[in-house]
mmCIF file of C-alpha atoms in Angstrom:
data_model
loop_
_atom_site.group_PDB
_atom_site.id
_atom_site.type_symbol
_atom_site.label_atom_id
_atom_site.label_comp_id
_atom_site.label_asym_id
_atom_site.label_seq_id
_atom_site.Cartn_x
_atom_site.Cartn_y
_atom_site.Cartn_z
ATOM 1 C CA MET D 290 0.000 0.000 0.000
ATOM 2 C CA ASN D 291 1.035 3.577 -0.642
ATOM 3 C CA GLU D 292 0.428 6.721 1.349
ATOM 4 C CA GLN D 293 -2.976 7.098 3.011
ATOM 5 C CA GLU D 294 -4.845 10.383 3.519
ATOM 6 C CA LEU D 295 -7.263 10.661 6.439
ATOM 7 C CA VAL D 296 -10.501 12.399 5.449
ATOM 8 C CA PHE D 297 -13.230 13.250 7.968
ATOM 9 C CA SER D 298 -16.614 12.059 6.800
ATOM 10 C CA VAL D 299 -19.765 14.154 6.733
ATOM 11 C CA SER D 300 -21.480 11.246 8.476
ATOM 12 C CA GLU D 301 -20.944 11.408 12.206
ATOM 13 C CA GLY D 302 -19.063 8.481 13.657
ATOM 14 C CA THR D 303 -17.423 7.353 10.387
ATOM 15 C CA VAL D 304 -14.072 8.071 8.782
ATOM 16 C CA ASN D 305 -13.237 8.010 5.068
ATOM 17 C CA TYR D 306 -9.816 6.943 3.778
ATOM 18 C CA LEU D 307 -8.072 7.403 0.452
ATOM 19 C CA VAL D 308 -5.805 4.445 -0.277
ATOM 20 C CA GLY D 309 -3.350 4.217 -3.198
ATOM 21 C CA THR D 310 -1.919 0.919 -4.412
ATOM 22 C CA HIS D 311 1.021 -0.169 -6.545
ATOM 23 C CA THR D 312 -1.451 -1.366 -9.204
ATOM 24 C CA ASN D 313 -2.374 2.273 -10.039
ATOM 25 C CA SER D 314 -5.655 2.041 -8.142
ATOM 26 C CA MET D 315 -7.224 4.508 -5.719
ATOM 27 C CA MET D 316 -9.861 3.260 -3.300
ATOM 28 C CA VAL D 317 -12.202 5.154 -0.995
ATOM 29 C CA TYR D 318 -13.043 3.384 2.262
ATOM 30 C CA GLN D 319 -15.657 4.343 4.823
ATOM 31 C CA ASP D 320 -14.255 2.762 7.969
ATOM 32 C CA THR D 321 -13.620 -0.798 6.677
ATOM 33 C CA LEU D 322 -16.158 -0.721 3.808
ATOM 34 C CA LEU D 323 -14.981 -0.088 0.239
ATOM 35 C CA LYS D 324 -17.189 2.669 -1.206
ATOM 36 C CA TRP D 325 -15.418 3.518 -4.474
ATOM 37 C CA SER D 326 -12.550 2.327 -6.643
ATOM 38 C CA ALA D 327 -10.902 4.190 -9.509
ATOM 39 C CA GLN D 328 -7.968 3.508 -11.829
ATOM 40 C CA LEU D 329 -5.222 6.153 -12.050
ATOM 41 C CA GLN D 330 -2.676 6.674 -14.819
ATOM 42 C CA HIS D 331 0.246 6.320 -12.406
ATOM 43 C CA THR D 332 1.250 4.775 -9.096
ATOM 44 C CA PRO D 333 0.441 7.307 -6.352
ATOM 45 C CA VAL D 334 3.034 7.803 -3.625
ATOM 46 C CA GLN D 335 1.081 10.605 -1.933
ATOM 47 C CA LEU D 336 -2.624 11.455 -1.843
ATOM 48 C CA LYS D 337 -4.099 14.702 -0.536
ATOM 49 C CA LEU D 338 -7.361 16.615 -0.706
ATOM 50 C CA GLY D 339 -7.102 20.174 -2.026
ATOM 51 C CA ASN D 340 -9.408 23.155 -2.396
ATOM 52 C CA PHE D 341 -8.932 25.384 -5.452
ATOM 53 C CA SER D 342 -11.202 28.449 -5.423
ATOM 54 C CA ASP D 343 -14.692 27.027 -6.025
ATOM 55 C CA LEU D 344 -13.444 23.474 -6.480
ATOM 56 C CA LYS D 345 -13.692 21.641 -3.176
ATOM 57 C CA SER D 346 -12.108 18.320 -2.154
ATOM 58 C CA VAL D 347 -10.095 17.789 -5.341
ATOM 59 C CA ILE D 348 -7.987 14.620 -5.080
ATOM 60 C CA VAL D 349 -4.339 15.541 -5.703
ATOM 61 C CA SER D 350 -1.988 12.613 -6.373
ATOM 62 C CA LEU D 351 1.800 12.600 -6.729
ATOM 63 C CA ASP D 352 3.760 9.871 -8.500
ATOM 64 C CA GLU D 353 7.385 8.816 -7.947
ATOM 65 C CA ALA D 354 8.540 10.915 -10.923
ATOM 66 C CA GLY D 355 7.134 14.119 -9.416
ATOM 67 C CA HIS D 356 4.031 14.417 -11.617
ATOM 68 C CA LEU D 357 0.919 15.930 -10.006
ATOM 69 C CA GLN D 358 -2.592 14.995 -11.067
ATOM 70 C CA CYS D 359 -5.866 16.529 -9.871
ATOM 71 C CA SER D 360 -8.889 14.216 -9.981
ATOM 72 C CA TYR D 361 -12.466 14.176 -8.791
ATOM 73 C CA LEU D 362 -15.037 11.438 -8.250
ATOM 74 C CA GLY D 363 -18.235 11.114 -10.258
ATOM 75 C CA THR D 364 -21.707 11.110 -8.749
ATOM 76 C CA ASP D 365 -22.696 7.511 -9.463
ATOM 77 C CA PRO D 366 -20.627 4.570 -10.649
ATOM 78 C CA SER D 367 -21.321 3.446 -14.155
ATOM 79 C CA MET D 368 -23.443 0.316 -14.131
ATOM 80 C CA MET D 369 -23.582 -0.047 -17.923
ATOM 81 C CA VAL D 370 -22.998 -3.548 -19.236
ATOM 82 C CA THR D 371 -21.417 -3.787 -22.662
ATOM 83 C CA PRO D 372 -23.955 -5.307 -25.044
ATOM 84 C CA THR D 373 -23.096 -8.430 -26.972
ATOM 85 C CA THR D 374 -21.698 -7.565 -30.385
ATOM 86 C CA GLN D 375 -23.308 -8.954 -33.445
ATOM 87 C CA VAL D 376 -21.348 -11.508 -35.404
ATOM 88 C CA ARG D 377 -20.700 -10.208 -38.874
ATOM 89 C CA GLU D 378 -18.442 -11.142 -41.739
ATOM 90 C CA ILE D 379 -15.001 -9.540 -41.626
ATOM 91 C CA ASN D 380 -14.167 -7.144 -44.429
ATOM 92 C CA TYR D 381 -10.391 -7.266 -44.716
ATOM 93 C CA ASP D 382 -10.163 -4.345 -47.147
ATOM 94 C CA GLU D 383 -11.980 -2.060 -44.695
ATOM 95 C CA GLN D 384 -9.735 -3.271 -41.855
ATOM 96 C CA ASP D 385 -6.601 -2.460 -43.878
ATOM 97 C CA THR D 386 -7.913 1.023 -44.621
ATOM 98 C CA GLU D 387 -8.776 1.617 -40.943
ATOM 99 C CA MET D 388 -5.357 0.344 -39.814
ATOM 100 C CA LYS D 389 -3.552 2.710 -42.195
ATOM 101 C CA GLU D 390 -5.598 5.633 -40.910
ATOM 102 C CA LEU D 391 -4.773 4.744 -37.305
ATOM 103 C CA GLN D 392 -1.061 4.471 -38.104
ATOM 104 C CA ARG D 393 -1.185 7.905 -39.759
ATOM 105 C CA LYS D 394 -2.757 9.431 -36.629
ATOM 106 C CA ILE D 395 -0.188 7.737 -34.386
ATOM 107 C CA LYS D 396 2.686 9.206 -36.403
ATOM 108 C CA GLN D 397 1.122 12.660 -36.182
ATOM 109 C CA GLN D 398 0.822 12.391 -32.413
ATOM 110 C CA GLN D 399 4.460 11.358 -32.085
ATOM 111 C CA HIS D 400 5.516 14.723 -33.497
ATOM 112 C CA VAL D 401 3.444 16.632 -30.936
ATOM 113 C CA THR D 402 5.577 18.091 -28.129
ATOM 114 C CA ASN D 403 5.077 16.308 -24.825
ATOM 115 C CA VAL D 404 4.102 18.727 -22.035
ATOM 116 C CA MET D 405 5.271 16.291 -19.349
ATOM 117 C CA PRO D 406 8.974 16.204 -18.460
ATOM 118 C CA ASN D 407 10.914 13.376 -20.028
ATOM 119 C CA ILE D 408 12.620 11.010 -17.630
ATOM 120 C CA SER D 409 15.998 9.967 -18.967
ATOM 121 C CA SER D 410 18.060 7.159 -17.533
ATOM 122 C CA ASP D 411 21.145 9.066 -18.617
ATOM 123 C CA GLU D 412 21.367 11.759 -15.935
ATOM 124 C CA ASP D 413 22.821 15.190 -16.644
ATOM 125 C CA LEU D 414 24.837 15.147 -13.390
ATOM 126 C CA GLN D 415 27.015 12.317 -12.173
ATOM 127 C CA ILE D 416 28.366 11.851 -8.646
ATOM 128 C CA ILE D 417 31.803 10.198 -8.512
ATOM 129 C CA ILE D 418 33.187 9.168 -5.102
ATOM 130 C CA HIS D 419 36.907 8.770 -4.363
ATOM 131 C CA ILE D 420 37.555 6.876 -1.096
ATOM 132 C CA PRO D 421 41.209 6.745 0.050
ATOM 133 C CA SER D 422 42.639 3.461 1.305
ATOM 134 C CA ASP D 423 44.075 5.071 4.463
ATOM 135 C CA LEU D 424 42.582 7.158 7.234
ATOM 136 C CA ASP D 425 43.525 10.810 7.627
ATOM 137 C CA PRO D 426 47.044 11.276 9.056
ATOM 138 C CA ILE D 427 45.630 14.107 11.185
ATOM 139 C CA SER D 428 42.121 13.472 12.458
ATOM 140 C CA GLN D 429 39.473 15.998 11.413
ATOM 141 C CA THR D 430 37.217 15.306 14.380
ATOM 142 C CA SER D 431 35.904 18.426 16.049
ATOM 143 C CA ALA D 432 36.522 19.261 19.683
ATOM 144 C CA GLY D 433 34.160 17.847 22.275
ATOM 145 C CA GLU D 434 33.803 14.350 20.801
ATOM 146 C CA PHE D 435 33.887 11.317 23.112
ATOM 147 C CA LYS D 436 37.196 10.086 24.513
ATOM 148 C CA ASP D 437 39.103 6.916 23.780
ATOM 149 C CA GLU D 438 42.579 5.584 24.565
ATOM 150 C CA GLU D 439 43.497 6.466 20.991
ATOM 151 C CA SER D 440 42.499 9.505 18.970
ATOM 152 C CA ILE D 441 39.204 9.176 17.097
ATOM 153 C CA PRO D 442 40.104 8.707 13.404
ATOM 154 C CA SER D 443 38.558 10.361 10.384
ATOM 155 C CA ILE D 444 38.563 9.753 6.667
ATOM 156 C CA THR D 445 38.274 12.477 4.026
ATOM 157 C CA ILE D 446 36.386 11.523 0.867
ATOM 158 C CA LYS D 447 36.440 13.474 -2.381
ATOM 159 C CA ILE D 448 33.050 13.979 -4.036
ATOM 160 C CA GLN D 449 33.293 14.899 -7.701
ATOM 161 C CA LEU D 450 30.284 16.324 -9.537
ATOM 162 C CA LYS D 451 30.546 15.870 -13.289
ATOM 163 C CA ALA D 452 27.919 17.422 -15.572
ATOM 164 C CA LYS D 453 27.244 16.509 -19.200
ATOM 165 C CA ILE D 454 25.529 19.852 -19.741
ATOM 166 C CA THR D 455 25.378 22.997 -17.644
ATOM 167 C CA VAL D 456 23.213 22.521 -14.539
ATOM 168 C CA GLN D 457 22.070 25.186 -12.103
ATOM 169 C CA ASN D 458 21.446 25.522 -8.355
ATOM 170 C CA VAL D 459 23.179 22.334 -7.265
ATOM 171 C CA LYS D 460 22.513 21.426 -3.616
ATOM 172 C CA VAL D 461 24.666 18.579 -2.307
ATOM 173 C CA LYS D 462 23.642 16.815 0.899
ATOM 174 C CA VAL D 463 25.493 14.102 2.781
ATOM 175 C CA HIS D 464 23.206 11.780 4.746
ATOM 176 C CA VAL D 465 24.766 9.865 7.645
ATOM 177 C CA ASP D 466 23.376 7.984 10.629
ATOM 178 C CA LEU D 467 24.719 8.566 14.108
ATOM 179 C CA PRO D 468 27.232 7.956 15.553
ATOM 180 C CA ILE D 469 28.818 8.795 12.176
ATOM 181 C CA ALA D 470 29.128 12.536 11.565
ATOM 182 C CA VAL D 471 30.630 14.840 8.925
ATOM 183 C CA ASN D 472 32.387 18.183 9.084
ATOM 184 C CA ASN D 473 30.026 19.630 6.467
ATOM 185 C CA SER D 474 26.749 17.977 5.482
ATOM 186 C CA SER D 475 25.552 20.359 2.729
ATOM 187 C CA PHE D 476 26.999 22.418 -0.105
ATOM 188 C CA PHE D 477 25.512 24.851 -2.610
ATOM 189 C CA ILE D 478 27.009 25.287 -6.074
ATOM 190 C CA PRO D 479 25.423 27.939 -8.343
ATOM 191 C CA SER D 480 26.272 26.140 -11.587
ATOM 192 C CA ILE D 481 28.415 23.341 -13.019
ATOM 193 C CA ASP D 482 29.345 23.067 -16.696
ATOM 194 C CA SER D 483 30.677 20.107 -18.617
ATOM 195 C CA ARG D 484 34.198 21.537 -18.963
ATOM 196 C CA SER D 485 34.987 21.936 -15.255
ATOM 197 C CA PRO D 486 33.807 19.281 -12.785
ATOM 198 C CA HIS D 487 33.307 20.488 -9.225
ATOM 199 C CA GLU D 488 34.958 18.748 -6.261
ATOM 200 C CA VAL D 489 34.213 18.915 -2.540
ATOM 201 C CA LEU D 490 35.963 17.213 0.379
ATOM 202 C CA VAL D 491 33.975 15.699 3.252
ATOM 203 C CA SER D 492 35.486 14.225 6.424
ATOM 204 C CA PHE D 493 33.673 11.392 8.234
ATOM 205 C CA PHE D 494 34.227 10.441 11.884
ATOM 206 C CA MET D 495 32.453 9.088 14.978
ATOM 207 C CA ARG D 496 30.698 11.679 17.120
ATOM 208 C CA ASN D 497 29.211 9.479 19.859
ATOM 209 C CA ASN D 498 30.402 6.307 21.493
ATOM 210 C CA PHE D 499 27.289 4.217 20.842
ATOM 211 C CA LEU D 500 27.304 1.413 18.296
ATOM 212 C CA PRO D 501 26.808 2.149 14.587
ATOM 213 C CA ALA D 502 24.121 0.130 12.811
ATOM 214 C CA SER D 503 25.438 0.773 9.297
ATOM 215 C CA LEU D 504 28.428 2.254 7.492
ATOM 216 C CA THR D 505 26.439 3.064 4.348
ATOM 217 C CA THR D 506 26.239 6.754 3.473
ATOM 218 C CA GLN D 507 24.054 8.369 0.827
ATOM 219 C CA ILE D 508 24.932 11.514 -1.108
ATOM 220 C CA THR D 509 22.250 13.396 -3.028
ATOM 221 C CA ALA D 510 22.526 16.344 -5.393
ATOM 222 C CA ASP D 511 19.424 18.392 -6.245
ATOM 223 C CA TYR D 512 19.789 20.505 -9.383
ATOM 224 C CA GLN D 513 17.975 22.090 -12.308
ATOM 225 C CA ASN D 514 18.635 21.038 -15.879
ATOM 226 C CA VAL D 515 18.697 23.300 -18.949
ATOM 227 C CA SER D 516 14.897 23.460 -19.166
ATOM 228 C CA GLY D 517 14.639 24.374 -15.480
ATOM 229 C CA ALA D 518 13.143 21.043 -14.419
ATOM 230 C CA PRO D 519 14.266 19.729 -11.004
ATOM 231 C CA ARG D 520 16.390 16.595 -10.980
ATOM 232 C CA VAL D 521 18.103 14.494 -8.313
ATOM 233 C CA ALA D 522 21.338 12.473 -8.575
ATOM 234 C CA GLN D 523 22.222 9.949 -5.885
ATOM 235 C CA ALA D 524 25.214 7.853 -4.859
ATOM 236 C CA LYS D 525 25.820 5.426 -2.000
ATOM 237 C CA ILE D 526 29.191 4.721 -0.425
ATOM 238 C CA GLN D 527 30.412 2.200 2.116
ATOM 239 C CA LEU D 528 32.696 3.665 4.758
ATOM 240 C CA PRO D 529 35.665 1.500 5.828
ATOM 241 C CA LEU D 530 35.277 -0.624 8.944
ATOM 242 C CA LYS D 531 38.463 0.776 10.476
ATOM 243 C CA LEU D 532 36.737 4.143 10.835
ATOM 244 C CA VAL D 533 34.780 2.789 13.829
ATOM 245 C CA ILE D 534 36.804 -0.277 14.889
ATOM 246 C CA LYS D 535 40.419 -0.760 15.915
ATOM 247 C CA PRO D 536 42.425 -3.975 16.455
ATOM 248 C CA CYS D 537 42.961 -5.205 20.019
ATOM 249 C CA ILE D 538 43.887 -8.341 21.960
ATOM 250 C CA PRO D 539 41.282 -11.147 21.557
ATOM 251 C CA VAL D 540 39.188 -12.099 24.585
ATOM 252 C CA LYS D 541 38.718 -15.793 25.346
ATOM 253 C CA MET D 542 35.386 -15.622 27.203
ATOM 254 C CA ALA D 543 32.258 -13.691 26.233
ATOM 255 C CA VAL D 544 28.572 -13.713 27.064
ATOM 256 C CA HIS D 545 27.141 -13.788 23.543
ATOM 257 C CA LYS D 546 28.363 -15.957 20.645
ATOM 258 C CA VAL D 547 27.405 -16.324 16.977
ATOM 259 C CA THR D 548 28.726 -19.217 14.862
ATOM 260 C CA ILE D 549 28.744 -19.007 11.056
ATOM 261 C CA ASP D 550 28.983 -22.237 9.037
ATOM 262 C CA THR D 551 30.364 -22.312 5.481
ATOM 263 C CA ASN D 552 30.782 -24.947 2.787
ATOM 264 C CA LYS D 553 34.419 -24.052 2.008
ATOM 265 C CA PRO D 554 37.699 -24.636 3.852
ATOM 266 C CA PRO D 555 38.428 -22.075 6.596
ATOM 267 C CA VAL D 556 40.226 -18.893 5.586
ATOM 268 C CA ASN D 557 43.025 -17.311 7.576
ATOM 269 C CA LEU D 558 41.565 -14.311 9.385
ATOM 270 C CA ASN D 559 44.662 -12.273 8.555
ATOM 271 C CA ASP D 560 43.704 -12.606 4.880
ATOM 272 C CA LEU D 561 40.115 -11.537 5.583
ATOM 273 C CA PHE D 562 40.964 -8.504 7.743
ATOM 274 C CA PRO D 563 44.355 -7.216 6.517
ATOM 275 C CA ASP D 564 43.330 -3.669 7.467
ATOM 276 C CA LEU D 565 42.647 -4.563 11.120
ATOM 277 C CA LEU D 566 45.619 -6.637 12.225
ATOM 278 C CA GLY D 567 46.989 -6.095 15.698
ATOM 279 C CA GLU D 568 50.406 -6.919 17.084
ATOM 280 C CA ASN D 569 49.372 -10.431 18.166
ATOM 281 C CA ALA D 570 47.400 -11.443 15.062
ATOM 282 C CA ASN D 571 47.862 -15.175 14.467
ATOM 283 C CA GLY D 572 45.252 -15.845 11.777
ATOM 284 C CA GLN D 573 42.997 -17.939 14.022
ATOM 285 C CA ALA D 574 41.880 -15.298 16.517
ATOM 286 C CA LEU D 575 41.508 -11.538 16.039
ATOM 287 C CA GLY D 576 40.273 -8.900 18.443
ATOM 288 C CA PHE D 577 38.279 -5.831 17.414
ATOM 289 C CA GLN D 578 37.099 -2.944 19.559
ATOM 290 C CA PHE D 579 34.670 -0.170 18.771
ATOM 291 C CA TYR D 580 36.123 3.221 19.632
ATOM 292 C CA GLY D 581 34.835 3.886 23.122
ATOM 293 C CA GLY D 582 32.903 0.594 23.019
ATOM 294 C CA PRO D 583 33.034 -3.185 23.551
ATOM 295 C CA VAL D 584 35.499 -5.799 22.294
ATOM 296 C CA ILE D 585 34.522 -8.438 19.706
ATOM 297 C CA THR D 586 36.615 -11.559 19.152
ATOM 298 C CA ALA D 587 36.639 -13.438 15.835
ATOM 299 C CA LEU D 588 37.721 -17.086 15.835
ATOM 300 C CA ALA D 589 38.356 -19.392 12.865
ATOM 301 C CA SER D 590 38.263 -23.143 13.354
ATOM 302 C CA LYS D 591 41.342 -25.125 12.307
ATOM 303 C CA THR D 592 39.472 -28.376 11.635
ATOM 304 C CA SER D 593 35.973 -27.336 10.546
ATOM 305 C CA GLN D 594 34.491 -24.725 8.239
ATOM 306 C CA LYS D 595 33.153 -22.535 11.035
ATOM 307 C CA TYR D 596 33.771 -19.003 12.317
ATOM 308 C CA ARG D 597 32.722 -17.624 15.681
ATOM 309 C CA LEU D 598 32.152 -14.056 16.800
ATOM 310 C CA GLN D 599 31.721 -13.364 20.494
ATOM 311 C CA CYS D 600 31.159 -10.274 22.608
ATOM 312 C CA ASP D 601 29.691 -9.246 25.967
ATOM 313 C CA VAL D 602 27.287 -6.853 24.183
ATOM 314 C CA PHE D 603 24.818 -8.657 21.913
ATOM 315 C CA GLU D 604 24.036 -5.763 19.539
ATOM 316 C CA ALA D 605 27.756 -5.177 18.899
ATOM 317 C CA LEU D 606 27.926 -8.484 16.988
ATOM 318 C CA TRP D 607 25.806 -7.267 14.055
ATOM 319 C CA LEU D 608 28.307 -5.066 12.223
ATOM 320 C CA LEU D 609 31.186 -7.578 12.459
ATOM 321 C CA THR D 610 28.929 -10.506 11.528
ATOM 322 C CA ASN D 611 27.729 -8.700 8.423
ATOM 323 C CA GLU D 612 31.294 -7.661 7.538
ATOM 324 C CA LEU D 613 32.598 -11.213 8.020
ATOM 325 C CA ILE D 614 29.936 -12.646 5.680
ATOM 326 C CA ASN D 615 30.629 -9.978 3.042
ATOM 327 C CA ARG D 616 34.384 -10.566 3.152
ATOM 328 C CA LEU D 617 33.981 -14.359 3.026
ATOM 329 C CA THR D 618 31.688 -13.989 0.013
ATOM 330 C CA SER D 619 34.167 -11.683 -1.714
ATOM 331 C CA TYR D 620 37.078 -14.032 -0.914
ATOM 332 C CA ASN D 621 35.211 -17.029 -2.409
ATOM 333 C CA LYS D 622 33.657 -15.158 -5.346
ATOM 334 C CA GLY D 623 35.379 -17.529 -7.790
ATOM 335 C CA SER D 624 33.281 -20.456 -6.541
ATOM 336 C CA GLY D 625 29.633 -20.007 -7.391
ATOM 337 C CA ASP D 626 28.364 -22.441 -4.759
ATOM 338 C CA PHE D 627 29.768 -20.655 -1.698
ATOM 339 C CA MET D 628 27.242 -20.327 1.113
ATOM 340 C CA CYS D 629 27.117 -19.109 4.710
ATOM 341 C CA SER D 630 24.599 -20.499 7.170
ATOM 342 C CA PHE D 631 23.599 -20.300 10.817
ATOM 343 C CA GLY D 632 22.736 -23.660 12.347
ATOM 344 C CA GLY D 633 21.984 -22.684 15.930
ATOM 345 C CA SER D 634 18.785 -21.445 17.507
ATOM 346 C CA LEU D 635 17.991 -17.799 16.864
ATOM 347 C CA PRO D 636 18.880 -15.606 19.876
ATOM 348 C CA MET D 637 15.358 -14.206 20.140
ATOM 349 C CA HIS D 638 15.583 -13.575 23.886
ATOM 350 C CA GLU D 639 18.620 -11.320 23.478
ATOM 351 C CA TYR D 640 17.010 -9.677 20.450
ATOM 352 C CA PHE D 641 13.861 -8.756 22.364
ATOM 353 C CA ASP D 642 15.968 -7.477 25.261
ATOM 354 C CA VAL D 643 17.569 -4.976 22.875
ATOM 355 C CA ILE D 644 14.111 -3.891 21.677
ATOM 356 C CA ASP D 645 12.916 -3.435 25.274
ATOM 357 C CA LYS D 646 15.942 -1.293 26.114
ATOM 358 C CA HIS D 647 15.382 0.783 22.994
ATOM 359 C CA PHE D 648 11.760 1.359 23.991
ATOM 360 C CA GLU D 649 12.740 2.316 27.544
ATOM 361 C CA VAL D 650 15.167 4.929 26.208
ATOM 362 C CA HIS D 651 12.384 6.441 24.084
ATOM 363 C CA VAL D 652 10.046 6.565 27.099
ATOM 364 C CA VAL D 653 12.673 8.322 29.217
ATOM 365 C CA SER D 654 13.442 10.792 26.420
ATOM 366 C CA TRP D 655 9.752 11.735 26.200
ATOM 367 C CA LEU D 656 9.469 12.151 29.975
ATOM 368 C CA VAL D 657 12.416 14.553 30.224
ATOM 369 C CA ARG D 658 11.089 16.838 27.475
#
């Protein structure tokens, strides 16, 4: 289902709803009873009621391409039943003449200028990301960030905006999820032409010492093309794991454990995590620590095809587990039958504990407002 718009009914005690679907349909419900159904020319992502001078309750729909359409409902649904056509002998000469006339009209319509904006898969503006292999030699973190035994690292990424034609009013935004932060999250560029690409530098770092859920960052650029139509270019980047994790000494005992089974011989952990090797890395056990956070230990079995991740904090296992699976998949990309699996019982009790703690934090935050 798409967006719903709540509409108060003229009948007391009932509520009308406008519901859009992915099958280009719009339905009107009164409470739970379907009162009307209509077919739109597009898939609505937003439905609203609008008043335009003397026109009241016009249905305004927006599709994913940004096209607006104003519609209204008729008074009574059409109950006409199409009558049965009479069987008659086919005149092929008349059909050929009618077909030629239709083809002539179609060709004429193709030359008519389309008033709707054309959506091209070949965008006028391209976002190119350059991620260095090393962290910044001098951290760009701002003062007042959380403390750790080591300095909080940063990484500076170059964002290049390359235009095929001149574009205007370019607004670049960098979207990150805490605890990841940037030194500058938005830029405005009056114009970019095809002869001189524009480049901006953005530094990423940790701002808080709670656990990151993802290292994926999205960069968007809003701009206007030659005809003045608004356009959006997007790019996603994956920040390096060493931005939030540092190597440390492995820990033998932990409260929570996750075991990953594979169908290939075990891989030396030093080959999987060459960017996070500590002084005591032996290939069978590696220690990782979030900056200002818990320690996670990765173990590789010598005799079986299993890997274990363990930590005293359950939610800290997610990022390393996902990274381990991605690196194992990349390492075994030559074999098409590689597979990772989890054979144990799902840790639902620990999972629900995390949800309960999350809910309690929200309750406390509302109470202190």
